[in-house]
Backbone as a ProteinNet text record, in pm:
[ID]
protein_1_A
[PRIMARY]
QVQLVESGGGLVQPGGSLTLSCTVPQSIFSRHAAMAWHRQAPGSERELVASFSTGGSRTVANAVKGRFIISRDTTQNTLYLLMNNLKPDDTGVYYCNIQYGGSSYWGQGTQVTVGT
[TERTIARY]
3730.7	3788.4	3744.6	3843	3813	3766.5	3654.5	3598.3	3563.4	3613.6	3577.6	3477	3371.9	3266.9	3254	3285.7	3275.1	3143.1	3096	2975.7	2979.6	2887.2	2872.5	2925.4	2989.3	3038.2	2924.7	2960	2859.9	2906.3	2811.2	2837.1	2792.7	2879	2846.5	2902.5	2834.3	2880.6	2997.1	3081.8	3189	3131.5	3198.4	3151.4	3060.6	3020	2931.1	3004	2926.1	2980.2	2935.2	3017.5	2984	3045.2	2981.8	3040.7	3056.3	3179.1	3207.7	3208.9	3162.6	3163.5	3237.4	3300.9	3369.3	3337.2	3260.7	3226.3	3336.2	3385.3	3503.2	3465.3	3512.2	3486.1	3539.6	3462.2	3499.5	3636.1	3671.9	3797.1	3920	3908.6	4023.2	3996.3	3877.2	3848.3	3896.6	4024.7	4089	4150.3	4154.2	4219.2	4368.5	4418	4559.4	4584.1	4478.3	4491.6	4518.2	4589.2	4601.5	4490	4421.3	4306.9	4325.5	4286.7	4312.9	4216.2	4205.6	4140.4	4247.4	4241.7	4327.5	4238.5	4294.6	4219.1	4311.5	4247.5	4322.7	4245.4	4305.6	4246.8	4287	4209.8	4244.8	4385	4465.5	4599.9	4700.8	4659.8	4749.4	4768.1	4869.6	4892.4	4798.1	4778.9	4697	4769.3	4694.3	4755.4	4677	4748.7	4687.4	4610.9	4488.5	4405.1	4400.3	4371.1	4359.3	4376.2	4420.7	4447.3	4440.5	4420.5	4440.9	4564.1	4657.2	4771	4729.3	4818.5	4788.3	4770.4	4824.8	4806.4	4684.3	4612.5	4489.5	4504	4625.8	4644.6	4590.1	4531.4	4475.1	4568.6	4578.9	4649.5	4565.3	4580.7	4516.1	4618.8	4601.8	4692.7	4673.1	4779	4772	4664.7	4644.9	4549.3	4405.5	4378	4240.2	4227.7	4335.6	4334.8	4233.9	4153.6	4052	3920.9	3921.3	3798.4	3751.5	3844	3809.6	3835.8	3749.7	3765.7	3750.7	3846.1	3835.9	3784.6	3692.1	3639.6	3603.6	3569.1	3531.5	3434.3	3350.3	3251.6	3281.4	3332.7	3372.5	3252.8	3136.6	3017.4	2961.2	2992.6	2942.8	3052.9	3175.3	3289.8	3297.6	3284	3277.2	3375.9	3444	3535.3	3466.7	3479.2	3412.1	3513.6	3472	3546.2	3443.4	3439.6	3351.6	3427.7	3370.7	3437.6	3352.4	3407.4	3338.3	3408.3	3334.9	3391.3	3467.8	3401.4	3467.4	3505.3	3618.3	3671.7	3685.8	3690	3707.3	3831.8	3936.6	4058	4038.1	3927.5	3898.3	3837.4	3811.1	3753.4	3847.3	3789.7	3868	3795.2	3861.7	3809.4	3871.4	3786	3830.1	3827.5	3936.2	3952.4	3979.3	3919.9	3960	4061.9	4146.9	4256.1	4273.2	4286.7	4311.8	4441.1	4529.9	4652.9	4650.5	4649.4	4637	4695.5	4769.7	4824.4	4920.1	4989.8	5085.2	5025.2	4895.6	4828.8	4767	4744.5	4682.9	4558.4	4447.9	4319.4	4265	4206.7	4152.4	4007	3931.4	3797.8	3801.3	3682.5	3673.5	3675.3	3658	3660	3521.3	3507.2	3382.4	3416.4	3344.6	3375.4	3318.6	3402.1	3359.7	3389.8	3286.8	3303.4	3253.2	3339.8	3303.9	3296	3174.7	3155.8	3012.5	2984.9	2848.4	2776.6
3101.3	3231.6	3330.9	3400.6	3498.8	3628.1	3679.1	3800.1	3899.5	4021	4130.8	4218.2	4259	4336.3	4470.6	4577	4713.3	4775.1	4866.8	4942.5	5074.1	5162.8	5287.9	5410.7	5392.7	5508.8	5585.5	5699.9	5780.3	5922.4	6007	6149.8	6224.5	6308.7	6384.3	6525.3	6620.8	6759.3	6779.8	6876.9	6908.3	6934.6	6880.3	6891.7	6779.1	6696.6	6585.4	6464	6359.3	6236.8	6114.8	6013.2	5882.3	5775	5660	5544.8	5431.5	5387.3	5274.6	5145.6	5038.6	4906.9	4808	4712.6	4605.5	4474.6	4390.1	4260.6	4161.6	4094.4	4008.1	3864.3	3765.9	3626.7	3596.1	3520.8	3490.6	3422.1	3349.1	3273.2	3362.8	3488.4	3578.8	3698.8	3707.3	3818.9	3780	3792.2	3749	3867.7	3859.5	3966.9	3968.7	3864.3	3860.7	3913.6	3954.1	4008.2	4158.8	4208	4352.1	4394.8	4501.9	4547.8	4694.8	4733	4870.5	4917.9	5048.7	5117.6	5195.2	5182.4	5259.5	5337.1	5435.4	5505.9	5541.5	5561.1	5599.4	5706.8	5823.7	5933.4	5921	5980.6	5974.6	6027.7	5951	5993.5	5982.4	5924.2	5913.7	5767.9	5744.4	5610	5581.6	5455	5413.9	5449.9	5501.4	5542	5486.4	5464.7	5415.4	5527.5	5497.7	5596.5	5568.6	5444.2	5408.3	5258.1	5215	5072.2	5024.6	4895.4	4822.2	4735.8	4740.4	4650	4512.2	4414.9	4280.9	4280.7	4381.2	4391.8	4472.1	4522.9	4594.7	4745.9	4796.6	4942.1	5008.9	5125.1	5200.8	5313.1	5334.4	5450.6	5512.4	5642.4	5712.6	5803.6	5824.9	5914.3	6058.2	6134.5	6273.6	6352.5	6320.3	6395.6	6380.4	6274.5	6250	6246	6273	6266.5	6365.8	6317.2	6402	6401.8	6342.9	6339.2	6197.1	6104	5964.7	5874.3	5775.1	5676.7	5536.9	5451.3	5311.5	5230.8	5140.3	5055.4	4919.9	4826.6	4694.3	4630.9	4544	4471.2	4323.6	4262.2	4122.3	4028.6	4074.6	3990.2	3986.2	4090.1	4100.5	4080	4055.2	4040.1	4157.4	4278.2	4396.5	4502.1	4559.4	4670.8	4798.1	4905.8	5031.6	5144.9	5245.8	5371	5483.3	5550.1	5665.7	5789.7	5860.9	5976	6100	6193.2	6318.5	6436.5	6547.8	6670.5	6643.1	6577	6536.4	6656.4	6642.2	6748.4	6696.3	6786.1	6739.8	6652	6677.6	6596.4	6453	6425.9	6289.2	6204.5	6266	6192.8	6082.9	5965.2	5854.2	5723.4	5616.7	5482.4	5430	5384.1	5335.1	5182.9	5126.3	4981	4932.7	4821.8	4758.7	4649.4	4624.8	4529.7	4450.9	4321.4	4232.5	4156.9	4158.5	4081.2	3976	3849.8	3741.5	3615	3543.2	3415.4	3425.7	3536.6	3553.3	3598.3	3622.8	3667.9	3804.6	3872.3	4005	4000	4046.1	4039.8	4181	4206.6	4338.3	4327	4430.6	4441.3	4505.1	4518.9	4573.1	4725	4785.9	4930.8	4991.8	5104.8	5180.5	5327.3	5389.7	5527.4	5627.2	5720.5	5833.6	5960.5	6041.5	6167.7	6279.8	6375.9	6489.4	6612.4	6664.8	6781	6825	6928.2	6980.7	6932.2
-2013.9	-2043.6	-1937.2	-1880.6	-1777.2	-1842.5	-1795.8	-1854.8	-1745.6	-1760.6	-1672.9	-1747.3	-1679.7	-1744.8	-1675.9	-1749	-1696.4	-1738.9	-1657.9	-1689.5	-1614	-1651.2	-1579	-1649.9	-1763	-1835.9	-1900.8	-1958.3	-2024.9	-2043.3	-2082	-2100.9	-1976.3	-1924	-1803.2	-1817	-1756.8	-1761.7	-1664.9	-1693.4	-1598	-1459.6	-1359.7	-1222.6	-1179.4	-1273.5	-1242.6	-1188.3	-1164.4	-1105.7	-1184.2	-1179	-1235.7	-1145.9	-1143.7	-1076.4	-1176.4	-1194.3	-1281.5	-1199.8	-1262.8	-1198.7	-1286.9	-1222.8	-1294.8	-1224.5	-1290.5	-1234.2	-1269.7	-1168.1	-1182.4	-1147.3	-1221.1	-1184.3	-1044.2	-970.2	-833.2	-825	-928.5	-927.3	-917.1	-958.9	-950.9	-861.5	-802.1	-711.8	-572.8	-556.1	-433.5	-360.9	-229.1	-153	-180.2	-246	-281.7	-421.7	-489.2	-624.5	-618.2	-715.5	-734.5	-828.8	-794.1	-873.8	-906.6	-1025.3	-1064.7	-1171.3	-1180.6	-1291.2	-1367	-1497.9	-1587.1	-1682.8	-1748.7	-1852.2	-1967.3	-2081.4	-2200.6	-2275.1	-2283	-2356.5	-2503.2	-2593	-2735.4	-2760.4	-2831.3	-2864.8	-2752.6	-2640.9	-2525.4	-2485.9	-2404.2	-2353.7	-2236.2	-2212.4	-2099.2	-1969.7	-1873.8	-1747.4	-1629.7	-1521.3	-1399.1	-1331.1	-1289.1	-1220.7	-1071.2	-1035.4	-894.4	-881.7	-763.1	-748.8	-604.7	-590.6	-466.4	-486.4	-390.4	-397.3	-348.5	-360.5	-311.4	-160.4	-94.9	48.9	88.3	-12.4	16.6	26.4	6.9	14	-111.9	-92.6	-204.8	-245	-374.1	-425.5	-536.3	-553.8	-664.5	-730.2	-858.9	-931.2	-884	-891.2	-846.4	-920.8	-1048.2	-1129.7	-1081.7	-1005.9	-961.8	-810.5	-741.4	-595.1	-538.6	-444.5	-384.5	-461.5	-580.7	-662.2	-690.6	-706.2	-740.1	-620.3	-604.3	-497.4	-555.6	-527.9	-568.3	-450.3	-478.5	-372.7	-432.9	-345.8	-394.5	-296.8	-352	-274.9	-291.3	-186.8	-196.6	-204.5	-161.6	-170.3	-311.9	-388.3	-525.6	-629.1	-582.5	-674	-771.6	-718	-803.5	-756.2	-852.4	-829.5	-877.3	-799.8	-832.9	-846.6	-922.2	-926.4	-919.7	-805.9	-789.3	-834.4	-929.5	-987.4	-962.8	-887.4	-855.7	-921.8	-933.8	-989.3	-1118.8	-1209.5	-1333.7	-1418.5	-1486.8	-1571.5	-1714.8	-1811.8	-1950.3	-1968.5	-1892.5	-1903	-1854.3	-1787.9	-1742.7	-1853.7	-1967.5	-2080.6	-2127.8	-2153.5	-2203.6	-2186	-2224.5	-2201.8	-2072.8	-1983.5	-1853	-1851.7	-1803.5	-1801.4	-1659.2	-1622.7	-1497.8	-1528.1	-1431	-1446.3	-1317.3	-1332.5	-1218.8	-1246.6	-1148.2	-1158.5	-1049.1	-1092	-995.3	-1052.9	-972.4	-1015.3	-1132.3	-1143	-1251.3	-1382.4	-1382.8	-1504.6	-1485.1	-1596.4	-1595.5	-1682.5	-1626	-1694.4	-1712	-1829.5	-1861.7	-1905.6	-1873.8	-1927.7	-2065	-2124.3	-2260.1	-2262.1	-2145.6	-2136.1	-2142	-2075.4	-2080	-2103.1	-2194.2	-2235.6	-2135.8	-2094.8	-2012.6	-2091.2	-2110.3	-2182.1	-2094.2	-2067.3	-1983.6	-2073.1	-2084.9	-2171.2	-2170.3	-2248.7	-2252.8	-2376.1
[MASK]
++++++++++++++++++++++++++++++++++++++++++++++++++++++++++++++++++++++++++++++++++++++++++++++++++++++++++++++++++++

């Protein structure tokens, strides 16, 4: 069973920073995989935050552009999301997603709460 493990969430004050990590099994951590972070706020649908395409191009959602950075470490099979200048609207459960070999894999999610 393929399992993605996210970590790094927590409570942070507005303007603060967090780095999320997603450890991915080596079998699907491929440069040909599409990798992404999504989030879901209470009462809202899940939305794409940032991603790597299968060709390695990075994209970020307009709502987080200039504040969030997606990166990955191929030696550690880990996907990261660096989040700066966090706002209350960034509150939600963050999920990593890997699409590879015709399948889509999700982590269990990590809670990010921005507030005082």
